[in-house]
PDB file of C-alpha atoms in Angstrom:
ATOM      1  CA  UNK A   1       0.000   0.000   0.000  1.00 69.00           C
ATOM      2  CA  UNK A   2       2.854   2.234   0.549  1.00 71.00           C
ATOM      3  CA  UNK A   3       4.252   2.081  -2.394  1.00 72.00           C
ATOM      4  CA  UNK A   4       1.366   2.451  -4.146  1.00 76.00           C
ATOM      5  CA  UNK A   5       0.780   5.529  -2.681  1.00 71.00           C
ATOM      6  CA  UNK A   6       4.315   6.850  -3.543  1.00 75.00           C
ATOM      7  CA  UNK A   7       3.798   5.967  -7.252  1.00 74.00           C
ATOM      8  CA  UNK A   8       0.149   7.591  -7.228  1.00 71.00           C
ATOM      9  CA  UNK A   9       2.100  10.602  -6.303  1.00 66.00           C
ATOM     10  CA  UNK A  10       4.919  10.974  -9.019  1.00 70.00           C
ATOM     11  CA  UNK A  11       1.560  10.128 -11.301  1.00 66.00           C
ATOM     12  CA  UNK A  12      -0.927  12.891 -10.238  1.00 67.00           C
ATOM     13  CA  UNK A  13      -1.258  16.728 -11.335  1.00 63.00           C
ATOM     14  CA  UNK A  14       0.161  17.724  -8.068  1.00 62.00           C
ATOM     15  CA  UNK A  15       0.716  21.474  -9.128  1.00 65.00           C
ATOM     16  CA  UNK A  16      -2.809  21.408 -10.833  1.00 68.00           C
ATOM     17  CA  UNK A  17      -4.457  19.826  -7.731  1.00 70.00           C
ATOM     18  CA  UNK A  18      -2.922  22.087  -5.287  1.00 64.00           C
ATOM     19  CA  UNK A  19      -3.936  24.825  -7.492  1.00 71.00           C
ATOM     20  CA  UNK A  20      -7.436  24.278  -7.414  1.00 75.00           C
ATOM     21  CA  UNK A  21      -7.637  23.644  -3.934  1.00 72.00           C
ATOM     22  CA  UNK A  22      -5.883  26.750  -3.562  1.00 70.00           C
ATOM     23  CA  UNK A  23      -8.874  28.372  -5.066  1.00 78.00           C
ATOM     24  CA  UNK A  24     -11.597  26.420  -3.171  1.00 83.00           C
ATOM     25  CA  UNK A  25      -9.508  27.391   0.271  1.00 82.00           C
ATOM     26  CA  UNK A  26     -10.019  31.389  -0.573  1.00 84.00           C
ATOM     27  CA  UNK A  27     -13.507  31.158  -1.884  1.00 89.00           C
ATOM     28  CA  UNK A  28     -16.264  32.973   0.832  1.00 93.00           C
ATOM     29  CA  UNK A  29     -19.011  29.910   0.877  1.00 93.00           C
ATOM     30  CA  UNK A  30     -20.572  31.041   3.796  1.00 94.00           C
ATOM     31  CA  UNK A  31     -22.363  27.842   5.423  1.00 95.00           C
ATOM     32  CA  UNK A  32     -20.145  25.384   3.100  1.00 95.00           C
ATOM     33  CA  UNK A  33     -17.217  27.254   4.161  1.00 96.00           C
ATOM     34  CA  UNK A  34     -18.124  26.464   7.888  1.00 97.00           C
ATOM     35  CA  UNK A  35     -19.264  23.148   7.297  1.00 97.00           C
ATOM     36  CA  UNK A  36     -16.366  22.262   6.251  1.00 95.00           C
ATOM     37  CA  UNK A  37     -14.104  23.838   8.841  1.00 96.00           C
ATOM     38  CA  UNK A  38     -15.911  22.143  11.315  1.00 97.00           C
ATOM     39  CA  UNK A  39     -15.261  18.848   9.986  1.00 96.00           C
ATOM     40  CA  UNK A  40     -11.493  20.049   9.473  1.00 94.00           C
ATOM     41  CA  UNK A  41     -11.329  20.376  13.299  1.00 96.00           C
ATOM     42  CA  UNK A  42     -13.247  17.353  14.090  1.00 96.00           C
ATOM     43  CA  UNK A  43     -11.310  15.465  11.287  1.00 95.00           C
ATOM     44  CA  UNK A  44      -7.848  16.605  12.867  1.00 93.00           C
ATOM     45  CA  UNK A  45      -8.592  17.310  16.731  1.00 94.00           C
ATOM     46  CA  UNK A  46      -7.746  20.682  16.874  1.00 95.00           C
ATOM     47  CA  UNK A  47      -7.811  22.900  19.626  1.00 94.00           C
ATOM     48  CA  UNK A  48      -9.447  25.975  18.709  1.00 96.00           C
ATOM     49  CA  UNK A  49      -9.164  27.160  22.245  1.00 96.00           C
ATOM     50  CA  UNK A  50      -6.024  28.021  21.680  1.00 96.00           C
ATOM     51  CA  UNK A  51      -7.168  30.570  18.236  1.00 97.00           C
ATOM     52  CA  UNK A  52      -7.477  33.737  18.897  1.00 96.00           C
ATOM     53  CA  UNK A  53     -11.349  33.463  17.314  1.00 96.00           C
ATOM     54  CA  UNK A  54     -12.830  29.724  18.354  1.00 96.00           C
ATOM     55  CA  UNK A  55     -15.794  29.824  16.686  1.00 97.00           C
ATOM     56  CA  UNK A  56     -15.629  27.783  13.023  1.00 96.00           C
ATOM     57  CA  UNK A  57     -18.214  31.089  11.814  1.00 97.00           C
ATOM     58  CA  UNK A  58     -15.347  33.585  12.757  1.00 97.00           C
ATOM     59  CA  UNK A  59     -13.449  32.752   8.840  1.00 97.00           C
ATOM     60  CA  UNK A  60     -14.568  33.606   5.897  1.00 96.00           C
ATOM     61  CA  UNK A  61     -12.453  31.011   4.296  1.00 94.00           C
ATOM     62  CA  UNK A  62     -10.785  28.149   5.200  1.00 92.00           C
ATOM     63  CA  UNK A  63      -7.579  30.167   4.498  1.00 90.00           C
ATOM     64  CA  UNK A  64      -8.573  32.080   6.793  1.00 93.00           C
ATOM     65  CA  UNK A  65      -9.223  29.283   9.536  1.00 94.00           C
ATOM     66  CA  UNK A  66      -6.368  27.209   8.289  1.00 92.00           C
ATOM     67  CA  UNK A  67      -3.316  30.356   9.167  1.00 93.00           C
ATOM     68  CA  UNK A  68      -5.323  31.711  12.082  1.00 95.00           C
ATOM     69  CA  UNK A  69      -3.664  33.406  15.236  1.00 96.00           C
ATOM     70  CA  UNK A  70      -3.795  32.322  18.460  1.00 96.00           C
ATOM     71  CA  UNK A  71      -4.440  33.981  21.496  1.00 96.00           C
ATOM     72  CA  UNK A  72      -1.903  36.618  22.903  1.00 94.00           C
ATOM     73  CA  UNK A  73       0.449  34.490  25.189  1.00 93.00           C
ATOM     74  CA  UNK A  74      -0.618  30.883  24.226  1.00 95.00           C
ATOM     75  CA  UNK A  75       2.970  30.157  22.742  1.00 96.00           C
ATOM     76  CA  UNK A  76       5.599  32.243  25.140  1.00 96.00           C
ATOM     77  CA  UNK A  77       8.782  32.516  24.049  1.00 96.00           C
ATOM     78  CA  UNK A  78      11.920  31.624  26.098  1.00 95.00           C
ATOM     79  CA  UNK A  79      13.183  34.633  28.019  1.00 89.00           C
ATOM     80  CA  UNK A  80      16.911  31.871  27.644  1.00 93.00           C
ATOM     81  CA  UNK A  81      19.122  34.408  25.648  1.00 93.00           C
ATOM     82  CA  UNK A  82      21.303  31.440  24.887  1.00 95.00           C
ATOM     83  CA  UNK A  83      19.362  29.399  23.179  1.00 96.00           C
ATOM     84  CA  UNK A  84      16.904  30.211  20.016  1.00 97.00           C
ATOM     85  CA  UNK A  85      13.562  28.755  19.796  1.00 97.00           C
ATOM     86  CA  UNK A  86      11.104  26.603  17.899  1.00 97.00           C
ATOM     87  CA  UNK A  87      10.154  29.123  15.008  1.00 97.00           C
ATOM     88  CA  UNK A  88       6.923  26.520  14.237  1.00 97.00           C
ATOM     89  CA  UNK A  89       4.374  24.141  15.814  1.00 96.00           C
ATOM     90  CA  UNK A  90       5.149  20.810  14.318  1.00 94.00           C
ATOM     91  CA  UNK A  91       7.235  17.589  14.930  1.00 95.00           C
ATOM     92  CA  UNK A  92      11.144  17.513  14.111  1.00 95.00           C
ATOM     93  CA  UNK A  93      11.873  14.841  10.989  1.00 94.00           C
ATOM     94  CA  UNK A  94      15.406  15.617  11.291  1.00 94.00           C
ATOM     95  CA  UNK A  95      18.164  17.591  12.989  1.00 95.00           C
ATOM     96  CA  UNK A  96      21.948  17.439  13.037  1.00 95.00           C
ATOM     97  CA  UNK A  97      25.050  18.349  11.139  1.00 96.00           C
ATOM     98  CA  UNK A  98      25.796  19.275   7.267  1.00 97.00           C
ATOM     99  CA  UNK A  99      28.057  16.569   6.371  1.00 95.00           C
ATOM    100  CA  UNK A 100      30.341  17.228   3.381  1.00 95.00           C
ATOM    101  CA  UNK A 101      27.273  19.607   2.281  1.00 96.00           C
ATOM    102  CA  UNK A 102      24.579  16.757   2.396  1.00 97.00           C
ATOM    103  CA  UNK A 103      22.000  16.991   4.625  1.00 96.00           C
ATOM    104  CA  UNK A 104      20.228  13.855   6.270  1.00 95.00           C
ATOM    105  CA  UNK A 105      16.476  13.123   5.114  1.00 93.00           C
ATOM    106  CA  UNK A 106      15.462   9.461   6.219  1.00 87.00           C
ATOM    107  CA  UNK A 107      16.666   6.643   6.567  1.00 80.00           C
ATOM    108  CA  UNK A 108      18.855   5.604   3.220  1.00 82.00           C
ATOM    109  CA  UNK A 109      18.295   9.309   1.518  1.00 90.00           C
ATOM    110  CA  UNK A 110      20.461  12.661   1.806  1.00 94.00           C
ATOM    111  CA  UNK A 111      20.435  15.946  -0.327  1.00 95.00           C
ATOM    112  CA  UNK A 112      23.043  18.355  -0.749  1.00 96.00           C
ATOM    113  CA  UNK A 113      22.491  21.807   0.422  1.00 97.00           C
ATOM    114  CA  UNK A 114      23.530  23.430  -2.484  1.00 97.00           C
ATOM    115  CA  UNK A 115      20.340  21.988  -4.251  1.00 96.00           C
ATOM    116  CA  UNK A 116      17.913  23.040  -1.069  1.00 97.00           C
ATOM    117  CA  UNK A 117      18.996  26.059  -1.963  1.00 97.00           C
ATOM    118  CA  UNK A 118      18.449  26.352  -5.576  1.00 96.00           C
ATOM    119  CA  UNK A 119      22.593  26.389  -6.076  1.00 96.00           C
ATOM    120  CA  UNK A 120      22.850  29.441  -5.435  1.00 97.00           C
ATOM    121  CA  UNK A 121      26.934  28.238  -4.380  1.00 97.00           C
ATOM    122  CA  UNK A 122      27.786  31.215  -2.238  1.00 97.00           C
ATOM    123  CA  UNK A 123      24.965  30.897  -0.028  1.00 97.00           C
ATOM    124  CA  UNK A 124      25.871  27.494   0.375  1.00 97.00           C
ATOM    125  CA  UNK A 125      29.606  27.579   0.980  1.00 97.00           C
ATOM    126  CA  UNK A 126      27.925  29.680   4.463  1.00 98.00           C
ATOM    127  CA  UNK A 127      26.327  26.820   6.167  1.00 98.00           C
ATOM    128  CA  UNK A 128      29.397  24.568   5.027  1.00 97.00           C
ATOM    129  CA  UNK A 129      30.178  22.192   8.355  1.00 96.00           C
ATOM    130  CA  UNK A 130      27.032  23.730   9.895  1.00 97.00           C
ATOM    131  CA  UNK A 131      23.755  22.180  11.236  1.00 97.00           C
ATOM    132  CA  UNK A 132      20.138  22.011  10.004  1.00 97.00           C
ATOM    133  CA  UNK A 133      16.757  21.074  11.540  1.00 97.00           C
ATOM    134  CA  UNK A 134      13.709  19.808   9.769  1.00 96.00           C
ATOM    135  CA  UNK A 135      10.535  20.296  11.155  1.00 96.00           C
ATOM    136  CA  UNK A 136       7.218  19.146   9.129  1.00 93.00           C
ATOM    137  CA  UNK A 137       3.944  20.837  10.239  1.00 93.00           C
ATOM    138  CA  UNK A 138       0.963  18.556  10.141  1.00 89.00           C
ATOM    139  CA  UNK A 139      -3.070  19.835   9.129  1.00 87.00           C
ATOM    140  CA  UNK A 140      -3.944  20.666  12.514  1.00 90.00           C
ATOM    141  CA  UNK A 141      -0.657  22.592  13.620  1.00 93.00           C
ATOM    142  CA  UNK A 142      -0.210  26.305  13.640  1.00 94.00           C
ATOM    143  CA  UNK A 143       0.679  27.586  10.305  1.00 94.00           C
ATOM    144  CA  UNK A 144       2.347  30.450  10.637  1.00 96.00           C
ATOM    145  CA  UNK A 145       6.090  30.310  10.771  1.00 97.00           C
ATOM    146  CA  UNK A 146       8.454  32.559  13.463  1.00 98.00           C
ATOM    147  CA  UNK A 147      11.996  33.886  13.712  1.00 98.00           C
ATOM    148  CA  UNK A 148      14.259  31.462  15.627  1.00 97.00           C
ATOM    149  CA  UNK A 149      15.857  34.588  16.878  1.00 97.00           C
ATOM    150  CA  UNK A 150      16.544  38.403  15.642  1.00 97.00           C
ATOM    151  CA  UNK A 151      17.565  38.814  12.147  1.00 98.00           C
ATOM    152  CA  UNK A 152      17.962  40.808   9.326  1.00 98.00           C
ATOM    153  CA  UNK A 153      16.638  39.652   6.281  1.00 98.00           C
ATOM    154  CA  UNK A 154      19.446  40.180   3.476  1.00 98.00           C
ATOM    155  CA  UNK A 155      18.495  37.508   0.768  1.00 98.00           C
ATOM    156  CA  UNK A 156      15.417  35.617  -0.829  1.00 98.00           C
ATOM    157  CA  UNK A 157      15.299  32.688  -3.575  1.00 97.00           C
ATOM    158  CA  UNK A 158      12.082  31.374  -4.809  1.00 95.00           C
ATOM    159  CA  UNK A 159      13.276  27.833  -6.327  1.00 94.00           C
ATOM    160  CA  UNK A 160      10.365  25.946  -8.619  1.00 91.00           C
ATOM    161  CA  UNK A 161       9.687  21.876  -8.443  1.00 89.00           C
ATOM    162  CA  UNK A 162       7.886  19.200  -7.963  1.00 85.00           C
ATOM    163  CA  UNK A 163       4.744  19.282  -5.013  1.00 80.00           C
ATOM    164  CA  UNK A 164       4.919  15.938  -3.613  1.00 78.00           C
ATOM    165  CA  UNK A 165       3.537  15.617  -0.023  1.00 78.00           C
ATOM    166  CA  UNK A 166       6.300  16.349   2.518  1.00 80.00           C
ATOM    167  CA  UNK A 167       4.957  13.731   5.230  1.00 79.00           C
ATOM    168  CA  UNK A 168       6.722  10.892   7.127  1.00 77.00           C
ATOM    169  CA  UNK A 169       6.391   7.973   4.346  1.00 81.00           C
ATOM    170  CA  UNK A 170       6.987  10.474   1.275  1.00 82.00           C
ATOM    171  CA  UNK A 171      10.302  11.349   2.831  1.00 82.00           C
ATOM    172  CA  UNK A 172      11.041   8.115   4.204  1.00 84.00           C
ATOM    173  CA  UNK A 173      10.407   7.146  -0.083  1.00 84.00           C
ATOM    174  CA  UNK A 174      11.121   9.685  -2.650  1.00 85.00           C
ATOM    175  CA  UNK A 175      14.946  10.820  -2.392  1.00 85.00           C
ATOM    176  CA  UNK A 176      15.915  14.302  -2.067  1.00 90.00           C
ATOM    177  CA  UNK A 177      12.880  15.542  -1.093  1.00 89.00           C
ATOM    178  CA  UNK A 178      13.019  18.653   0.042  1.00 91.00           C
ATOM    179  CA  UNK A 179      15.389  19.954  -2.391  1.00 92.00           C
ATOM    180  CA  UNK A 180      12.913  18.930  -5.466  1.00 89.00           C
ATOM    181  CA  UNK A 181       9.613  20.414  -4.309  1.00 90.00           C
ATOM    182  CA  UNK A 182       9.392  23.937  -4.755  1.00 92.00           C
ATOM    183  CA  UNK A 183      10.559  26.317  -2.100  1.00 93.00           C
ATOM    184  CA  UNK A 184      11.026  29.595  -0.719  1.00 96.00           C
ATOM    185  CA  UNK A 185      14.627  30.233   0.530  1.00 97.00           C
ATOM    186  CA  UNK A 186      15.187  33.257   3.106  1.00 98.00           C
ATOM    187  CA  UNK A 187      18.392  34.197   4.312  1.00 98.00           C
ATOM    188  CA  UNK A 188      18.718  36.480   7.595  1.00 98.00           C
ATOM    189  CA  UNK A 189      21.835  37.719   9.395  1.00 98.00           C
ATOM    190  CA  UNK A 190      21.984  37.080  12.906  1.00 98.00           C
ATOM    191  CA  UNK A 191      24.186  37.254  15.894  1.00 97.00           C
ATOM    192  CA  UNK A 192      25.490  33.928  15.333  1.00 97.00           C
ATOM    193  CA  UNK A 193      25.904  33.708  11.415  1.00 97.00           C
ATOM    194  CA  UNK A 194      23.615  33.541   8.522  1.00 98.00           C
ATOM    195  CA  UNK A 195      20.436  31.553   9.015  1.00 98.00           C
ATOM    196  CA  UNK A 196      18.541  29.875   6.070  1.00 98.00           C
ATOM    197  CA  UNK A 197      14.526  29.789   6.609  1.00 98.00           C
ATOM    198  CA  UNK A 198      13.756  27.426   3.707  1.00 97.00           C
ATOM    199  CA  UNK A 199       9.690  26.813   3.573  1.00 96.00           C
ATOM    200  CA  UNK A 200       9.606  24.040   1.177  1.00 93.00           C
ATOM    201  CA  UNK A 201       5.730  23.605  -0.487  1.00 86.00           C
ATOM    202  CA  UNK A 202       3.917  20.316  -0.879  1.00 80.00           C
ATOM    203  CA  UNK A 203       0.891  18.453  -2.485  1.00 75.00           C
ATOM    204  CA  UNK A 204      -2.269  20.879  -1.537  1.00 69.00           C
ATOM    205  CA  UNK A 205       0.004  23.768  -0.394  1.00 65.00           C
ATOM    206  CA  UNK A 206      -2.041  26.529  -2.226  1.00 57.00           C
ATOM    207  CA  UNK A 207       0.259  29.173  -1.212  1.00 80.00           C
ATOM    208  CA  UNK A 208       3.814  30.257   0.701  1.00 90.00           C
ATOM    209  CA  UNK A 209       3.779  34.012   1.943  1.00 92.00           C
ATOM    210  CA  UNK A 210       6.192  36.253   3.733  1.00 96.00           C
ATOM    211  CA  UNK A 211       5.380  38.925   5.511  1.00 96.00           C
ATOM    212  CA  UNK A 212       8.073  41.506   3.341  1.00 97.00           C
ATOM    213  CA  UNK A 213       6.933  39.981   0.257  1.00 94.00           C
ATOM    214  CA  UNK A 214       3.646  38.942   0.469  1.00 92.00           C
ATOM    215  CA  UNK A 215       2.730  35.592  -1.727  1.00 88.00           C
ATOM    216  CA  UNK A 216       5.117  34.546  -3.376  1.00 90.00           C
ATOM    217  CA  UNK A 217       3.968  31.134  -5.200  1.00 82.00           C
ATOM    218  CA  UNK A 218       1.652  30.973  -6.592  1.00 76.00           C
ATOM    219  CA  UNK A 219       2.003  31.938  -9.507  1.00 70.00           C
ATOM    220  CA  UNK A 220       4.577  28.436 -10.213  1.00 73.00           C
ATOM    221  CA  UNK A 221       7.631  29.864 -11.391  1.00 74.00           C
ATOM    222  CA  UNK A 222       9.840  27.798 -13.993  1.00 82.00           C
ATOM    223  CA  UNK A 223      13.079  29.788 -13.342  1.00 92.00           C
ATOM    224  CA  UNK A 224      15.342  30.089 -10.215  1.00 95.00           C
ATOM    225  CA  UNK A 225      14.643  33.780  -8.425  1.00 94.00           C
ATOM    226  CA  UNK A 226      16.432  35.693  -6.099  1.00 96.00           C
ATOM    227  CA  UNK A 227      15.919  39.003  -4.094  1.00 97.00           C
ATOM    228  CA  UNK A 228      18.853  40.816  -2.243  1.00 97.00           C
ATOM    229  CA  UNK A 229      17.674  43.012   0.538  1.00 98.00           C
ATOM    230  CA  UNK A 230      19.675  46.040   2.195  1.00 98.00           C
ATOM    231  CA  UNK A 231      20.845  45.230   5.904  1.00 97.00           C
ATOM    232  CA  UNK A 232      21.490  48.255   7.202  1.00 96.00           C
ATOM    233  CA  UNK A 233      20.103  51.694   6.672  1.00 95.00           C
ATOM    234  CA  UNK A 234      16.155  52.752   6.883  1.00 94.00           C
ATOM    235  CA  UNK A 235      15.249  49.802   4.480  1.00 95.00           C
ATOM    236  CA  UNK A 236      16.435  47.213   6.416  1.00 97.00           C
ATOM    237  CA  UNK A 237      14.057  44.524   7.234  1.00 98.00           C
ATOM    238  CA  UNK A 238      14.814  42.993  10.687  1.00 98.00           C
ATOM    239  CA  UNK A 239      12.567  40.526  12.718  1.00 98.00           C
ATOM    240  CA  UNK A 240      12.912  39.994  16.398  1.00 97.00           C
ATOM    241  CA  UNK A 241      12.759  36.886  17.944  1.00 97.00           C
ATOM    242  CA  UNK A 242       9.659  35.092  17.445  1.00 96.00           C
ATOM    243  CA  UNK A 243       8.070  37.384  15.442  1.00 97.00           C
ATOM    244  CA  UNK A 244       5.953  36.183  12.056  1.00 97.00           C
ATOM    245  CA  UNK A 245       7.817  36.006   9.090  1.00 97.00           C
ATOM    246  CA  UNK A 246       5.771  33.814   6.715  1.00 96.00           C
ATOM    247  CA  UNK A 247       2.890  31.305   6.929  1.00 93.00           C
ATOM    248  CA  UNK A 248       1.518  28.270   4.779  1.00 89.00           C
ATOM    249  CA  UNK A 249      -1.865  27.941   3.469  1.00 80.00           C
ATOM    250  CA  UNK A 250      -2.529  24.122   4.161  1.00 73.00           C
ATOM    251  CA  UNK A 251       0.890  22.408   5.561  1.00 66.00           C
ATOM    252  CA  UNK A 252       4.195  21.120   5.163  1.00 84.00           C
ATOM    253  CA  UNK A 253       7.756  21.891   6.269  1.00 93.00           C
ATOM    254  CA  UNK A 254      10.723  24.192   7.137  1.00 96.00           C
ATOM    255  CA  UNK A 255      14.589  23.761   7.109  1.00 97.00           C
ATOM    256  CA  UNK A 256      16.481  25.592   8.998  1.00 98.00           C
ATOM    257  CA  UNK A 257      20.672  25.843   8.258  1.00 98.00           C
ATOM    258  CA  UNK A 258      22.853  27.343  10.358  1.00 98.00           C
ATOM    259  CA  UNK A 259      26.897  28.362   9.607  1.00 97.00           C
ATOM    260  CA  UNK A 260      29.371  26.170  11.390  1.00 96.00           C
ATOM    261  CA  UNK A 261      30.042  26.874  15.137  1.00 95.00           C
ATOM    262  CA  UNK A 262      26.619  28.761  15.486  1.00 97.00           C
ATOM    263  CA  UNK A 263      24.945  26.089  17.860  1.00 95.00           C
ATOM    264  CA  UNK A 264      26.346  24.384  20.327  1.00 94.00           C
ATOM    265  CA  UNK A 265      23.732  21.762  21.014  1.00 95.00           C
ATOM    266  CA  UNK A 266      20.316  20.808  20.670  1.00 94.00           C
ATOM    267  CA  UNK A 267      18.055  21.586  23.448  1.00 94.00           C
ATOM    268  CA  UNK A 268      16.831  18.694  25.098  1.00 91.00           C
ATOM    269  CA  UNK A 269      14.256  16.259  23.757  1.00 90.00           C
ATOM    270  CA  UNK A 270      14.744  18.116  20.383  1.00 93.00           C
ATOM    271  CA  UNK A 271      15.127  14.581  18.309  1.00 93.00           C
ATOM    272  CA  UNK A 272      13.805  12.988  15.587  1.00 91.00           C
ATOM    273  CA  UNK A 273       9.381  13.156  16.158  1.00 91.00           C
ATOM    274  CA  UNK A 274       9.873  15.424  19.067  1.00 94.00           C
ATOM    275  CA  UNK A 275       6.709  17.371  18.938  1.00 94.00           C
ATOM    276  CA  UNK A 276       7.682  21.051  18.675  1.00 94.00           C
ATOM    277  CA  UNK A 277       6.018  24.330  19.902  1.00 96.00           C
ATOM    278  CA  UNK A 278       6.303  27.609  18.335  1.00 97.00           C
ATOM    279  CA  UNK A 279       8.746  29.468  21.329  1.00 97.00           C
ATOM    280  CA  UNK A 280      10.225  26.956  23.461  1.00 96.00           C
ATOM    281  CA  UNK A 281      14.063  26.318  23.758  1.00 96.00           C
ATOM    282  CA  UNK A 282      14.866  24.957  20.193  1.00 96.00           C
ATOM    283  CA  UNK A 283      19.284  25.050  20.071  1.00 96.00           C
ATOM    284  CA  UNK A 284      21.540  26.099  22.796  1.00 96.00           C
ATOM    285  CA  UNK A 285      24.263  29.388  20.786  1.00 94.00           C
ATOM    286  CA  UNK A 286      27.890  28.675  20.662  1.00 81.00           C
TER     287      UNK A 286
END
């Protein structure tokens, strides 16, 4: 069964598909609309006493429900100024070093770095010998996606490819998986190095926003893009820690890289399924 439902995915229209869900997520259908929200929270057990509106009527759209905000205070963020923190709700898939610029997927599959982030080979010679984290968000999580810790935003790639699902079993299947779906790469500046923020799109994702930028796919793109952003001077874009700096419509995952020597350990239980929340203790600073 699980293979079939790896091959089902290299066979379907995944950009079409997402595409058109994208639409139906936007669209105002009043009761239908809340119908289906309310099976979306049954479906998924979510706990919508944690969003800042609880009631399924409060969204126009399931858009709207799906990157809602939650209440003032629900997630607080760790007053630790050695360590930086969860930027998502989710579950880690991976975390450890950048070995010989590969980075570990699943079990039996590795991608290189480089191709996460769309080979752009500067950026990539920065998180040489580093460390990385992936963290996949699942349908009832939080979608909106935090700084780690102050930066200054100073580059952005959008990278087309392929929208296969980005869950357990599709990474545990298809090999270098996050660096063939298509992705949004953002680079800040930080007090410990460069940080990547790459928020990599899957089957369904309808759209990946930034807060600077707005959306930024759709439309699909067919060519590699990039964006270089001033760092200092009235222009400058910086986030403080834990502060919104993108969001998915409908789920999937983010990699974080970080330049060598930048963390000097995990925090604890922060392993492999660990379930994360957006502002605890994520990586202890060298």
């Amino acid at each position: 069964m699980d293979k079939l439902k790896i091959a089902l995915q290299y066979m379907m229209p995944k950009h079409l598909l997402s595409r058109l869900v994208g639409k139906l997520a936007a669209a105002e259908l009043g009761m239908v609309t809340t119908s289906v929200i309310k099976w979306f929270i049954k479906q998924y057990k979510i706990d919508m006493s944690e969003a800042a509106q609880s009631e399924p009527e409060a969204y126009a759209s399931f858009n709207a429900f799906f990157t809602r905000a939650l209440k003032p205070g629900i997630r607080p963020l760790c007053d630790d100024d050695d360590y930086i923190v969860h930027p998502v709700d989710g579950a880690v898939s991976q975390c450890g070093s950048i070995k010989s610029g590969r980075i570990f997927q699943a079990k039996g599959h590795d991608y290189s770095a480089l191709a996460l982030l769309g080979d752009q080979v500067d950026d990539a010679k920065r998180f040489e010998g580093g460390d990385f984290a992936t963290i996949y968000l699942a349908p009832k999580d939080y979608h909106r996606i935090h700084m780690p810790i102050k930066g200054t935003l100073s580059k952005m790639t959008y990278v087309p490819g392929e929208l296969f699902s980005v869950n357990p079993l599709t990474a545990e299947n298809v090999p270098g998986l996050f660096a063939l779906n298509e992705r949004v790469v953002a680079i800040f500046e930080t007090e410990i190095g460069p940080i990547a923020m790459v928020l990599v799109g899957a089957t369904i994702v309808a759209s990946i926003e930034t807060v600077w930028a707005g959306t930024v796919t759709p439309p699909t793109g067919k060519k590699v893009f990039t964006w270089d952003y001033p760092t200092e001077g009235p222009e400058a874009l910086t986030l403080d820690k834990g502060e919104e700096m993108g969001r998915f419509k409908l789920g999937s995952t983010v990699v974080m890289l970080f330049a060598k020597d930048a963390i000097e350990e995990f925090a604890d239980g922060v392993k492999p399924k660990a379930v994360t929340r957006m502002g605890q203790a994520f990586a202890k600073i060298d």
